[in-house]
Short mmCIF file of C-alpha atoms and ligand atoms in Angstrom, two decimals:
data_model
loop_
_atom_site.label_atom_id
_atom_site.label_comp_id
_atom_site.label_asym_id
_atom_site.label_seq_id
_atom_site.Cartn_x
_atom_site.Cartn_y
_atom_site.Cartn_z
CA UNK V 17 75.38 -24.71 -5.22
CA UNK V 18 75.56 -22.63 -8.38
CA UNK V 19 74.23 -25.26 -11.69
CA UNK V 20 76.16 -24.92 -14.89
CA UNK V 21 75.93 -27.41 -17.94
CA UNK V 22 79.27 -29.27 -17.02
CA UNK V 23 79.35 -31.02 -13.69
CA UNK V 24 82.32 -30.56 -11.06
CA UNK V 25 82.37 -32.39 -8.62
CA UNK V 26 81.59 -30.45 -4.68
CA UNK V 27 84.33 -30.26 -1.94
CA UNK V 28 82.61 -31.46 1.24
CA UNK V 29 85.01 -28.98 3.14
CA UNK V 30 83.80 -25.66 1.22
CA UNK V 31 80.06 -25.95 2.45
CA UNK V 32 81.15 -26.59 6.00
CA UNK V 33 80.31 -23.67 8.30
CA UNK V 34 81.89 -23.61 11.65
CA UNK V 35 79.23 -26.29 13.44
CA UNK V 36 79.62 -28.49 10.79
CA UNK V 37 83.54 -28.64 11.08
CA UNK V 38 83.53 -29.26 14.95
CA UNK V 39 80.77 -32.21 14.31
CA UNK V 40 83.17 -33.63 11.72
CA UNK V 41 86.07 -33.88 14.51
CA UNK V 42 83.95 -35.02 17.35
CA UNK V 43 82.85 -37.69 14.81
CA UNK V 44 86.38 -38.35 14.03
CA UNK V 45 87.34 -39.11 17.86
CA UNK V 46 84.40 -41.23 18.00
CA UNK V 47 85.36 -42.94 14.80
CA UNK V 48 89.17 -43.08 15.78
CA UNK V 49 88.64 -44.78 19.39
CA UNK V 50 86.65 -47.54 17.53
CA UNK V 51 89.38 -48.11 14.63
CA UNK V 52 91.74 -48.37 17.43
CA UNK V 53 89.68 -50.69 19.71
CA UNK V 54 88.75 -52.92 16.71
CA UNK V 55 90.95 -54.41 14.68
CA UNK V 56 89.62 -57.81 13.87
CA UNK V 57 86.53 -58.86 12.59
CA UNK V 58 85.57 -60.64 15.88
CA UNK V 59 86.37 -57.33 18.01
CA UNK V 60 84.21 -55.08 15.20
CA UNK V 61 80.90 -57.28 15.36
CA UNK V 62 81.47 -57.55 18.90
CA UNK V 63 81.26 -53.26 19.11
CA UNK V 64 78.43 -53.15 16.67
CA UNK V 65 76.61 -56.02 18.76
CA UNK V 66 76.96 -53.67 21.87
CA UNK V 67 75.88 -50.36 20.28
CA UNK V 68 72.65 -52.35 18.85
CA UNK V 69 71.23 -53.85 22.26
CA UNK V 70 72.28 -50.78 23.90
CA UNK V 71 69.59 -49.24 21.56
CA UNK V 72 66.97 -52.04 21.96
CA UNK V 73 67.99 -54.19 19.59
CA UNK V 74 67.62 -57.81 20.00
CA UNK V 75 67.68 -61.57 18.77
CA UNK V 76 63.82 -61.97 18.68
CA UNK V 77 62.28 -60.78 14.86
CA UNK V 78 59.14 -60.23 16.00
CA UNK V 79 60.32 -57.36 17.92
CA UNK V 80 60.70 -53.93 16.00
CA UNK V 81 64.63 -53.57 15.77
CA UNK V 82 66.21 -56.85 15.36
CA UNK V 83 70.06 -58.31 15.08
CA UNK V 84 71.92 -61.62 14.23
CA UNK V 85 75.39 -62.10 15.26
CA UNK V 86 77.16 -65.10 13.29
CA UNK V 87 79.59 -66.75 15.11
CA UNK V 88 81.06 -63.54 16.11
CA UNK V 89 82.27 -62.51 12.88
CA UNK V 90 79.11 -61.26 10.25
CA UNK V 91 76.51 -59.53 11.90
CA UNK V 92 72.70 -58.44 10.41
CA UNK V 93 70.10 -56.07 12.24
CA UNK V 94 67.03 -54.28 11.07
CA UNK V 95 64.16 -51.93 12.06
CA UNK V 96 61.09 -51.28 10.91
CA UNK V 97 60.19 -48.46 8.85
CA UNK V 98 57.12 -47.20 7.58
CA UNK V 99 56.80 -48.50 4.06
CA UNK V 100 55.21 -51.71 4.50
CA UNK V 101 57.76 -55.05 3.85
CA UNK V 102 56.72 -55.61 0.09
CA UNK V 103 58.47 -52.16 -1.23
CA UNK V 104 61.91 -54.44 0.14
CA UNK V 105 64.70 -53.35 2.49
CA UNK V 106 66.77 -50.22 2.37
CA UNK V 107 70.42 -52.43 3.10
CA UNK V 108 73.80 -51.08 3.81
CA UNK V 109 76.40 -53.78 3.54
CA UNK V 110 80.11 -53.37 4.17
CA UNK V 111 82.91 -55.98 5.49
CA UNK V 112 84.36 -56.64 8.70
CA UNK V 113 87.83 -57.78 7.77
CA UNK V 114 91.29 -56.31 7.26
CA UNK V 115 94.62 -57.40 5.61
CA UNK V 116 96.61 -58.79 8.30
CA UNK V 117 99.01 -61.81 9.46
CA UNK V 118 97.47 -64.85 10.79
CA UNK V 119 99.63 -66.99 12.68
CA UNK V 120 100.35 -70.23 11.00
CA UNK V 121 98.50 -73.33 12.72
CA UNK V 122 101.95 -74.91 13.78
CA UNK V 123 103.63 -71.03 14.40
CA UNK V 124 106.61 -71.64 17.48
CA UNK V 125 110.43 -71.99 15.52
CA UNK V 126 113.26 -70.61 16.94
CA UNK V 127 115.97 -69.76 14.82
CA UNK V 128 119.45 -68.15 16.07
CA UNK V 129 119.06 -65.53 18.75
CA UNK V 130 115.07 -65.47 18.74
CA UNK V 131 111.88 -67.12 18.59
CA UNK V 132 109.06 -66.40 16.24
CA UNK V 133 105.85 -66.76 14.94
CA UNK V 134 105.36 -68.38 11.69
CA UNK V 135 102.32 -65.97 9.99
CA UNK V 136 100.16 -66.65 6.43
CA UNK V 137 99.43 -63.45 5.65
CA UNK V 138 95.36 -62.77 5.21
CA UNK V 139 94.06 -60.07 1.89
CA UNK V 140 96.40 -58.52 -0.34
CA UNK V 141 99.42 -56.86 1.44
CA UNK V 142 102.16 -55.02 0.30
CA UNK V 143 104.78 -57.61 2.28
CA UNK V 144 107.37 -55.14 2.97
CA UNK V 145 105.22 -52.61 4.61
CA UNK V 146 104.64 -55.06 7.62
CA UNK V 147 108.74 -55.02 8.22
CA UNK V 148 110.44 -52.93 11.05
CA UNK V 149 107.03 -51.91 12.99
CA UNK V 150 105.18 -52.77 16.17
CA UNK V 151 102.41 -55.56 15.80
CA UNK V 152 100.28 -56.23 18.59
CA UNK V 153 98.50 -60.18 18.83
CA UNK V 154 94.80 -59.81 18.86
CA UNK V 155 92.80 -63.18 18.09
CA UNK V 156 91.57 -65.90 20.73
CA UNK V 157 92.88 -69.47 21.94
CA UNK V 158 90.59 -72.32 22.93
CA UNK V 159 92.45 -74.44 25.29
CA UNK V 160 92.58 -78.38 25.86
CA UNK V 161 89.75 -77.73 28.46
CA UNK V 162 87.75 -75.72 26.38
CA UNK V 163 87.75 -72.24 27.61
CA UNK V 164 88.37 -69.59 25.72
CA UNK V 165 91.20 -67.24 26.23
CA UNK V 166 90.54 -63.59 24.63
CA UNK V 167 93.94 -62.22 23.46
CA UNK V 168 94.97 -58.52 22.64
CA UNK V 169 98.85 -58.22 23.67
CA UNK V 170 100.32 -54.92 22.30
CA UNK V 171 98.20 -52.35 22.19
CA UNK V 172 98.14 -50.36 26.06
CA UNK V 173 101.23 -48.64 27.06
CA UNK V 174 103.83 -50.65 28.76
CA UNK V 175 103.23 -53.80 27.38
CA UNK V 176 105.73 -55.31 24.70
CA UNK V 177 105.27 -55.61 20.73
CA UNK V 178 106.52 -57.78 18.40
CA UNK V 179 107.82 -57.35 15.41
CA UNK V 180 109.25 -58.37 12.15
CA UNK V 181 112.99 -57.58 11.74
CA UNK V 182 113.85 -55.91 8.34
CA UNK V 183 117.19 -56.33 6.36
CA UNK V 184 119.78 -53.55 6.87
CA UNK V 185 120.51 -51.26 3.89
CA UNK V 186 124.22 -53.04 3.61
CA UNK V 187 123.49 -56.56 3.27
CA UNK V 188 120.23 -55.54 0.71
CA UNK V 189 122.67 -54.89 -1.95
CA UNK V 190 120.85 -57.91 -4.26
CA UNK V 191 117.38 -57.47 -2.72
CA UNK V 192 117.36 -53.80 -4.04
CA UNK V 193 117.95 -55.40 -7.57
CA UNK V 194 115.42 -58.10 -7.63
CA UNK V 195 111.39 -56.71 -8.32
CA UNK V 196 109.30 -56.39 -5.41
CA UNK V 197 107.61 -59.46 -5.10
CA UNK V 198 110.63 -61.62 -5.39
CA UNK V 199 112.21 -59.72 -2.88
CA UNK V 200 109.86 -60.22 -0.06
CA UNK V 201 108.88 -63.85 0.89
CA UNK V 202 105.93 -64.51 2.47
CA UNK V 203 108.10 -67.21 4.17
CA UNK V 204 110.38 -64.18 5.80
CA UNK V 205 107.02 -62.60 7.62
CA UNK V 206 108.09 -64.56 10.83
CA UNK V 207 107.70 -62.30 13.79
CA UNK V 208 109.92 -62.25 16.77
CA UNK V 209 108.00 -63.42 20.05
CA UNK V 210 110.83 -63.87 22.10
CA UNK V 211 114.75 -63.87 22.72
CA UNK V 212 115.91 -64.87 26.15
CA UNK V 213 116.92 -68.94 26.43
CA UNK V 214 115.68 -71.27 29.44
CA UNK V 215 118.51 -71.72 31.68
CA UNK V 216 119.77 -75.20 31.97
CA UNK V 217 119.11 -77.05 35.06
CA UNK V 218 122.03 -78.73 36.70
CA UNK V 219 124.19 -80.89 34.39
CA UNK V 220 124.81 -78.88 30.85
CA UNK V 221 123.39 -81.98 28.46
CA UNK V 222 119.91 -80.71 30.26
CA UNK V 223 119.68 -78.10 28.01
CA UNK V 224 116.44 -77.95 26.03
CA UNK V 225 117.19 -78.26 22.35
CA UNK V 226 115.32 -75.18 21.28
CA UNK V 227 115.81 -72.75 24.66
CA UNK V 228 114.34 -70.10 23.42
CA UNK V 229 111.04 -71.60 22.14
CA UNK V 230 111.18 -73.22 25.76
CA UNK V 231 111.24 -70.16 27.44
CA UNK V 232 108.46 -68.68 25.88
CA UNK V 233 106.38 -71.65 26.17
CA UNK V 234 106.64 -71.80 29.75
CA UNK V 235 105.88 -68.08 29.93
CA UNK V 236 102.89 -68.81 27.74
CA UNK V 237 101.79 -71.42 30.10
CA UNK V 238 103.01 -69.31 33.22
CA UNK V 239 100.89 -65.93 31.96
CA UNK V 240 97.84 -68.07 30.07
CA UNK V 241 98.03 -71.53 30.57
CA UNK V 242 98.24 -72.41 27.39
CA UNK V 243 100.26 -75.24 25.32
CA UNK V 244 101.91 -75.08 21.78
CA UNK V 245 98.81 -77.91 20.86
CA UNK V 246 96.41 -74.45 22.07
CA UNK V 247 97.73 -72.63 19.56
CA UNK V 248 96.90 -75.03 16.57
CA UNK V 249 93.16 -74.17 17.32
CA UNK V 250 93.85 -70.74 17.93
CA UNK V 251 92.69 -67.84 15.76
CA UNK V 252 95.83 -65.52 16.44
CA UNK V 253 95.86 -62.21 13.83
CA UNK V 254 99.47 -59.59 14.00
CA UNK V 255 98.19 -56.34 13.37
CA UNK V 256 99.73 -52.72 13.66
CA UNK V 257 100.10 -51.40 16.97
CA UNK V 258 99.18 -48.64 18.16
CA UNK V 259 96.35 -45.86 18.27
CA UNK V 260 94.54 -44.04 15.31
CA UNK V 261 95.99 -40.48 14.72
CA UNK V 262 94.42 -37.34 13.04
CA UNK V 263 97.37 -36.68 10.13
CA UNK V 264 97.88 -33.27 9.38
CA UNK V 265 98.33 -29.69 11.00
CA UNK V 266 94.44 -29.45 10.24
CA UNK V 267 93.92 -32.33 11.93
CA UNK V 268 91.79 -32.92 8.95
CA UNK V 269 92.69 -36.48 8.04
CA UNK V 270 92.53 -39.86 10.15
CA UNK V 271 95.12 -41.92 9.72
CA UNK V 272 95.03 -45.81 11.10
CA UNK V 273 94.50 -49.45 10.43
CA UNK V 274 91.82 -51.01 8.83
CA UNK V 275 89.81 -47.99 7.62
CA UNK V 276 89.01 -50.34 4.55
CA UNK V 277 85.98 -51.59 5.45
CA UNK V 278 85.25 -50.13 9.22
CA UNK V 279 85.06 -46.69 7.78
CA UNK V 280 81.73 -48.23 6.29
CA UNK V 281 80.94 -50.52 9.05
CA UNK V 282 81.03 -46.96 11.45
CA UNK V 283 78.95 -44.99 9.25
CA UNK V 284 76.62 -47.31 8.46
CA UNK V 285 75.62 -48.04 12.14
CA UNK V 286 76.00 -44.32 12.99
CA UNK V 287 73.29 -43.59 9.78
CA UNK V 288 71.49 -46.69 11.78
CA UNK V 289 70.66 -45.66 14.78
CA UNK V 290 70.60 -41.65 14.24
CA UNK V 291 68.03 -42.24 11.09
CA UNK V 292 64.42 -41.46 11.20
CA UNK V 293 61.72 -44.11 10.41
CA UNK V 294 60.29 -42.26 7.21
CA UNK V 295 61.37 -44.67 3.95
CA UNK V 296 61.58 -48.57 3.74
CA UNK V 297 62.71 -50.73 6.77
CA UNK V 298 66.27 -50.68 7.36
CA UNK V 299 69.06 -52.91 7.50
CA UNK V 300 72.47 -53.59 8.06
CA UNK V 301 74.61 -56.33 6.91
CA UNK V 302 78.28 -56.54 8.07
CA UNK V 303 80.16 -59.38 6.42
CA UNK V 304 83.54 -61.07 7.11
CA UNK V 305 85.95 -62.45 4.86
CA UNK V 306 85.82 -60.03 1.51
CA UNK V 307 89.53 -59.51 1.62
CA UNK V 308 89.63 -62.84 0.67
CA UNK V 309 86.89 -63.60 -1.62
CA UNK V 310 83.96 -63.40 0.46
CA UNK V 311 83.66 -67.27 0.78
CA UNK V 312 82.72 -69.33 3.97
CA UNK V 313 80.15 -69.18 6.52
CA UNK V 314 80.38 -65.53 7.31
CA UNK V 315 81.61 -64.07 3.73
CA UNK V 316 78.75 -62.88 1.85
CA UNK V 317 78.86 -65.59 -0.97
CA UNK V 318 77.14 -67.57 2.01
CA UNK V 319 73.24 -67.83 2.45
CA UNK V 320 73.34 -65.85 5.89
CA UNK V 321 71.50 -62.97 4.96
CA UNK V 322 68.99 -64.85 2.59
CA UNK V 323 68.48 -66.71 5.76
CA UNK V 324 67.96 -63.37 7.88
CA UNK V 325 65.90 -61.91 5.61
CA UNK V 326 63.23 -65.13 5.03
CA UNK V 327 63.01 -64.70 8.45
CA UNK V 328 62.64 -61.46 9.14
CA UNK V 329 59.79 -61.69 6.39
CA UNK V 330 57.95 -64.65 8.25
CA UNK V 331 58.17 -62.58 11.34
CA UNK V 332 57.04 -59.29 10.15
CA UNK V 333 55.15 -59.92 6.50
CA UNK V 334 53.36 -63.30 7.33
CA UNK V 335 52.66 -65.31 3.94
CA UNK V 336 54.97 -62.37 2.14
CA UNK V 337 57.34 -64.24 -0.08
CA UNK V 338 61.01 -63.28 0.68
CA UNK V 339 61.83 -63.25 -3.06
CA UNK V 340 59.38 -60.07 -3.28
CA UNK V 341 61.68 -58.86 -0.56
CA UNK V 342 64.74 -59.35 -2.15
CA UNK V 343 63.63 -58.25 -5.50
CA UNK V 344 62.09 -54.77 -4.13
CA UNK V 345 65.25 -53.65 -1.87
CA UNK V 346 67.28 -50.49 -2.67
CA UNK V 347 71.24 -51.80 -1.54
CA UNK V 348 74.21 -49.82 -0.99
CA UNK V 349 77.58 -51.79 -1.04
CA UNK V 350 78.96 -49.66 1.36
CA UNK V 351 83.12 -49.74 0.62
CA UNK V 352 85.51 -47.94 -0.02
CA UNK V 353 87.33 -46.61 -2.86
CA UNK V 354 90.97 -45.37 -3.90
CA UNK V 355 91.85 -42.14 -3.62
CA UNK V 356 94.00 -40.41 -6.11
CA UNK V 357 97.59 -40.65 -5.15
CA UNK V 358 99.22 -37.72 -4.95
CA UNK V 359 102.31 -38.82 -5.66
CA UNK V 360 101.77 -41.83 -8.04
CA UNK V 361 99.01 -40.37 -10.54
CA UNK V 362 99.72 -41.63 -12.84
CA UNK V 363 98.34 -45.36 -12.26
CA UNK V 364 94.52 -43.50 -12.10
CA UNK V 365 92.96 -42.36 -14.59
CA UNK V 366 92.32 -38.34 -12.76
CA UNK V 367 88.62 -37.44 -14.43
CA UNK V 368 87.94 -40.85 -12.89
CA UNK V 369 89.34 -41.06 -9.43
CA UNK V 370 88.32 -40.78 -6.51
CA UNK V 371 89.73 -36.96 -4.71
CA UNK V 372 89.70 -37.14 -0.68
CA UNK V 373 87.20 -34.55 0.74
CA UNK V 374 84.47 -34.70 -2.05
CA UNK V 375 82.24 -36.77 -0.22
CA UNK V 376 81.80 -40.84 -0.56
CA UNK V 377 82.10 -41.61 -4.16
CA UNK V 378 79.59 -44.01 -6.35
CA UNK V 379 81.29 -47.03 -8.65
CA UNK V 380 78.41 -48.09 -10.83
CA UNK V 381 80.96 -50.77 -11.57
CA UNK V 382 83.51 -52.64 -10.47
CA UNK V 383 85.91 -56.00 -11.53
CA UNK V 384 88.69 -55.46 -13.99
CA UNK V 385 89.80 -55.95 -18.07
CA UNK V 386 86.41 -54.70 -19.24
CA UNK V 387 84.33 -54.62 -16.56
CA UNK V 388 85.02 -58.86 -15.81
CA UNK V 389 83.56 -60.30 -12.42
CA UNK V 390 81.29 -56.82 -11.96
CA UNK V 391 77.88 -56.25 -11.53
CA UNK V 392 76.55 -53.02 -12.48
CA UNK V 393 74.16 -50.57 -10.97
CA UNK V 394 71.57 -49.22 -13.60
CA UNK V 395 70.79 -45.66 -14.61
CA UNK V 396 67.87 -45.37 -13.49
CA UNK V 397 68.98 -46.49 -9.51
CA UNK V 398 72.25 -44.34 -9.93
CA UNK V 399 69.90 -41.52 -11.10
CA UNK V 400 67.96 -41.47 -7.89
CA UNK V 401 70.50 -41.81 -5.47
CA UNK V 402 72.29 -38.70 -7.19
CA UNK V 403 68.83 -36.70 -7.30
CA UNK V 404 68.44 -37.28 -3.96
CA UNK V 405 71.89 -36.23 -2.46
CA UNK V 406 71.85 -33.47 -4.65
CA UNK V 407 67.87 -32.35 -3.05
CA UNK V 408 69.79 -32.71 0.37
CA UNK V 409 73.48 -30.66 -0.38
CA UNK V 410 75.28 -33.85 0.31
CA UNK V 411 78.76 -33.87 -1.79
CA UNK V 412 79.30 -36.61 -3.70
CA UNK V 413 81.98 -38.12 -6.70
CA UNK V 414 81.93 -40.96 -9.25
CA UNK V 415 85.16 -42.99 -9.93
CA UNK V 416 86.78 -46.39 -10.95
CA UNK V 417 89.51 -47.95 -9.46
CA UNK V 418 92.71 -47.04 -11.16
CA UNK V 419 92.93 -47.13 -15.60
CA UNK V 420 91.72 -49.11 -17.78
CA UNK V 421 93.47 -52.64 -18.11
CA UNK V 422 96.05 -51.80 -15.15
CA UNK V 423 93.36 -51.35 -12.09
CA UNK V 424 90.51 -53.04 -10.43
CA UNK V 425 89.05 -54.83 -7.88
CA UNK V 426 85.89 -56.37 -6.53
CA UNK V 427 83.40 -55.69 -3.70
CA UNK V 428 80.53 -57.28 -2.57
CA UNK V 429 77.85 -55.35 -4.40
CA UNK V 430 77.61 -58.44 -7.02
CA UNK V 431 76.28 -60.58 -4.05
CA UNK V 432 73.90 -58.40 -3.47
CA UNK V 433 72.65 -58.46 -7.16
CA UNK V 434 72.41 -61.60 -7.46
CA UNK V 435 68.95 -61.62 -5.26
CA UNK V 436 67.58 -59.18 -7.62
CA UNK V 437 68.59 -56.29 -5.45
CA UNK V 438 68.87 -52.35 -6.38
CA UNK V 439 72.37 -52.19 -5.51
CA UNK V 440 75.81 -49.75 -6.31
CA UNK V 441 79.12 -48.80 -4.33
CA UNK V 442 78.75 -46.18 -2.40
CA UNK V 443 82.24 -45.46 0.14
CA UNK V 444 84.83 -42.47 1.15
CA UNK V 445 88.04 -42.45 -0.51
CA UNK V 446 91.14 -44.24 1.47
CA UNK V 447 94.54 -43.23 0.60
CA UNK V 448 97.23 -46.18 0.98
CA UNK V 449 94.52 -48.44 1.14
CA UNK V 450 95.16 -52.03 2.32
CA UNK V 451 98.54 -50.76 4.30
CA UNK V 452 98.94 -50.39 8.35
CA UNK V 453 98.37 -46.83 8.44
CA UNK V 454 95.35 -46.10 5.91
CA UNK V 455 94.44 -42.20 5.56
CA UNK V 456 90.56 -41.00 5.11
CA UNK V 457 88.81 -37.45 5.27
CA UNK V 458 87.41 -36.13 8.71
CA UNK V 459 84.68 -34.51 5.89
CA UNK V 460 84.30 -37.92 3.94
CA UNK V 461 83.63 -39.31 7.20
CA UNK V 462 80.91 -36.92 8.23
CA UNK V 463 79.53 -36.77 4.83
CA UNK V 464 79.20 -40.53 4.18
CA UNK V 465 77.02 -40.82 8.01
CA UNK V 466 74.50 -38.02 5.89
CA UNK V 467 74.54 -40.06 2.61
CA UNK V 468 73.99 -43.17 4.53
CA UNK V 469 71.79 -41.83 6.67
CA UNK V 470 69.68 -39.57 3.86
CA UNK V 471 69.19 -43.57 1.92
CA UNK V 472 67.66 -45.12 4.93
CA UNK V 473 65.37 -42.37 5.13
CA UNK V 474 64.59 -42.16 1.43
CA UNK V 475 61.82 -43.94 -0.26
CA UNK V 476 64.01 -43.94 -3.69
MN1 LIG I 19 86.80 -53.14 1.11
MN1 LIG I 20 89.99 -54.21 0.68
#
């Protein structure tokens, strides 16, 4: 790379010789089969569980390379590396969850011609984008008896959707007048489950009231055995249906749901287990619950990793106190960032944003209305990290979510700071983030498994 006094940022496509681009797409094929296979929080810690013990990686911290599932939904693991416990961790943290629709606890209502699902939606969604398109059901049911029934309905050829019917352009004639967020209710996300009516038995006054609902409770019991009192346990999560796609001619863009954060959680465990054990030990912490605030058990407001880590400390640093642990390790907050719209501009601010294809991009910053709720990286961290992905040719980019006083937006990073931890966001760009069909490079992709990978590595 040529150095001049001003600083441009590098396109992670222009450096790419011909090995480099096939590596990017069979990365991308990899990445795509596991965006399509997980698309809940339970289903991603469940895959990232797998790929750990399939590389040695187990629930007993004396061992070398170590994990902790949470109840299915956060997971830590870490291995050893050679700088001794006291220098502190080298962490990647990202999140597990997506926007979606949860099914309300009480969901069954029938209403003419149809039954449906009553949903609360989960994250910030753009309502109207979940209208008029396949869902699949993925979640899981504990039943009176207490077994546990896994559900994913949608998603393989040749079985059925369901969906959320949409107003026709002819009746919308007032809806197209009112602003956005009056004009889709989250009480109108009700998604159709079923249409055909029980038949009446016999006499005509048998009819069940509701024959619809009754129909597809007795093919819920039929196919599942379960009751409508199962489903007021259940964890039951409408998602988009259907495969990830590369988007393009070029083939040079992935396009499917919940890129924002399993983009992160992907490259982080690829930079994992492909990294060398030549910096700090390494860890990984994958959280639930950030779309919504990062409370409860398995959101990382909670003590689980302070937990983790004391007793990874007692296990491997005997009479080493955690806090020097804490205070010593180098974090990445590994999410992503906005992408400049191409075709709304206008709400970033361009010198900036974040440009798809420059590699993952740094927010020393986040939170909103000068810099509120955000914790902030210092110079001298952010000065490393760039010295070293510049030593290694690894694009990178800088940005902040959207302009001054009309963006913004909060990550996790400021949990991490709070134990005294080195920490900054470090993620690819995602165009149309939070919606069903999210679009990120095939060369961020590649490039953020080297960045990750080049930090575990690093003794920064
Ligand atoms: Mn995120
Ligand atoms: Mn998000």
């Amino acid at each position: 790379m040529e150095k001049t006094l001003a600083y441009k940022p590098q396109n992670a496509w222009e450096d790419a010789d011909a090995k480099t681009r096939k590596e990017m797409e069979s990365l991308a094929l990899r990445y795509m089969d596991f965006i399509t296979r997980c698309k809940t929080e339970r289903e991603t810690v469940e895959y990232v569980r797998e790929r750990l013990a399939a590389q040695g990686y187990t629930e007993d911290f004396n061992g070398e390379r170590v994990m902790r599932p949470m109840r299915g939904k956060a997971i830590f693991a870490a291995r050893r590396g050679t700088l001794p416990l006291d220098q502190g961790l080298a962490l990647l943290a990202a999140h597990t969850d997506t926007p979606r629709l949860d099914f309300k606890q009480r969901p069954l209502v029938e209403q003419p011609g149809v039954a449906q699902a009553k949903t609360h939606y989960y994250g910030g969604i753009r309502k109207y984008q979940w209208l008029a398109r396949p869902l699949a059901l993925h979640g899981i049911v504990v039943r009176a008896d207490g077994s546990i029934l896994e559900v994913t309905i949608g998603e393989k050829p040749g079985e059925p959707v369901f969906c959320i019917a949409d107003l026709l352009p002819h009746l919308a004639q007032k809806q197209v007048t009112q602003t956005v967020s009056d004009a889709f209710e989250g009480e109108k996300l009700n998604i159709i489950l079923g249409h055909s009516p029980k038949a009446a038995k016999g006499k005509k006054d048998d009819a069940p009231k509701e024959p619809i609902k009754a129909q597809l409770l007795e093919i819920l019991h039929k196919k599942y055995a379960i009751t409508e009192e199962d489903l007021i346990t259940a964890e039951l999560q409408a998602v988009p249906a259907g495969p990830a796609r590369f988007v393009g001619f070029d083939k040079a863009l992935v396009g499917g749901y919940g890129q924002d954060d399993r983009i992160c959680v992907f490259t982080a465990l690829e930079a994992l287990l492909e990294a060398e054990a030549t910096g700090r030990s390494m860890a990984v912490i994958f959280w639930d619950k950030e779309e919504i605030g990062s409370d409860g058990a398995t959101g990382a407001a909670s003590r689980f990793l302070q937990y983790c880590i004391e007793d990874l400390t007692q296990a491997w640093a005997p009479g080493l106190a955690a806090s020097r642990v804490f205070m010593q390790t180098r974090a990445l907050s590994a999410d992503v960032q906005a992408a400049l719209d191409p075709d709304y501009q206008e709400v970033h601010e361009k010198q900036n944003a974040a440009l798809l294809g420059y590699g993952p991009c740094f927010s020393k910053f986040t939170g909103s209305r000068g810099k509120y709720g955000a914790s902030e990286a210092d110079a001298e961290y952010f000065g490393a990290l760039r010295n070293l992905y510049n030593s290694k040719n690894i694009p990178w980019q800088a940005a902040e979510l959207g302009r001054v006083d009309h963006g913004g937006g909060g990550t996790v990073a400021l949990f991490l700071a709070a134990y005294g931890m080195h920490v900054i966001d470090l993620g690819p760009a995602v165009l149309s983030m939070h919606s069903p069909f999210e679009l990120a490079s095939c060369a961020d992709l590649h490039t953020t498994v080297r960045a990750y990978r080049a930090f575990l590595e690093s003794t920064i």
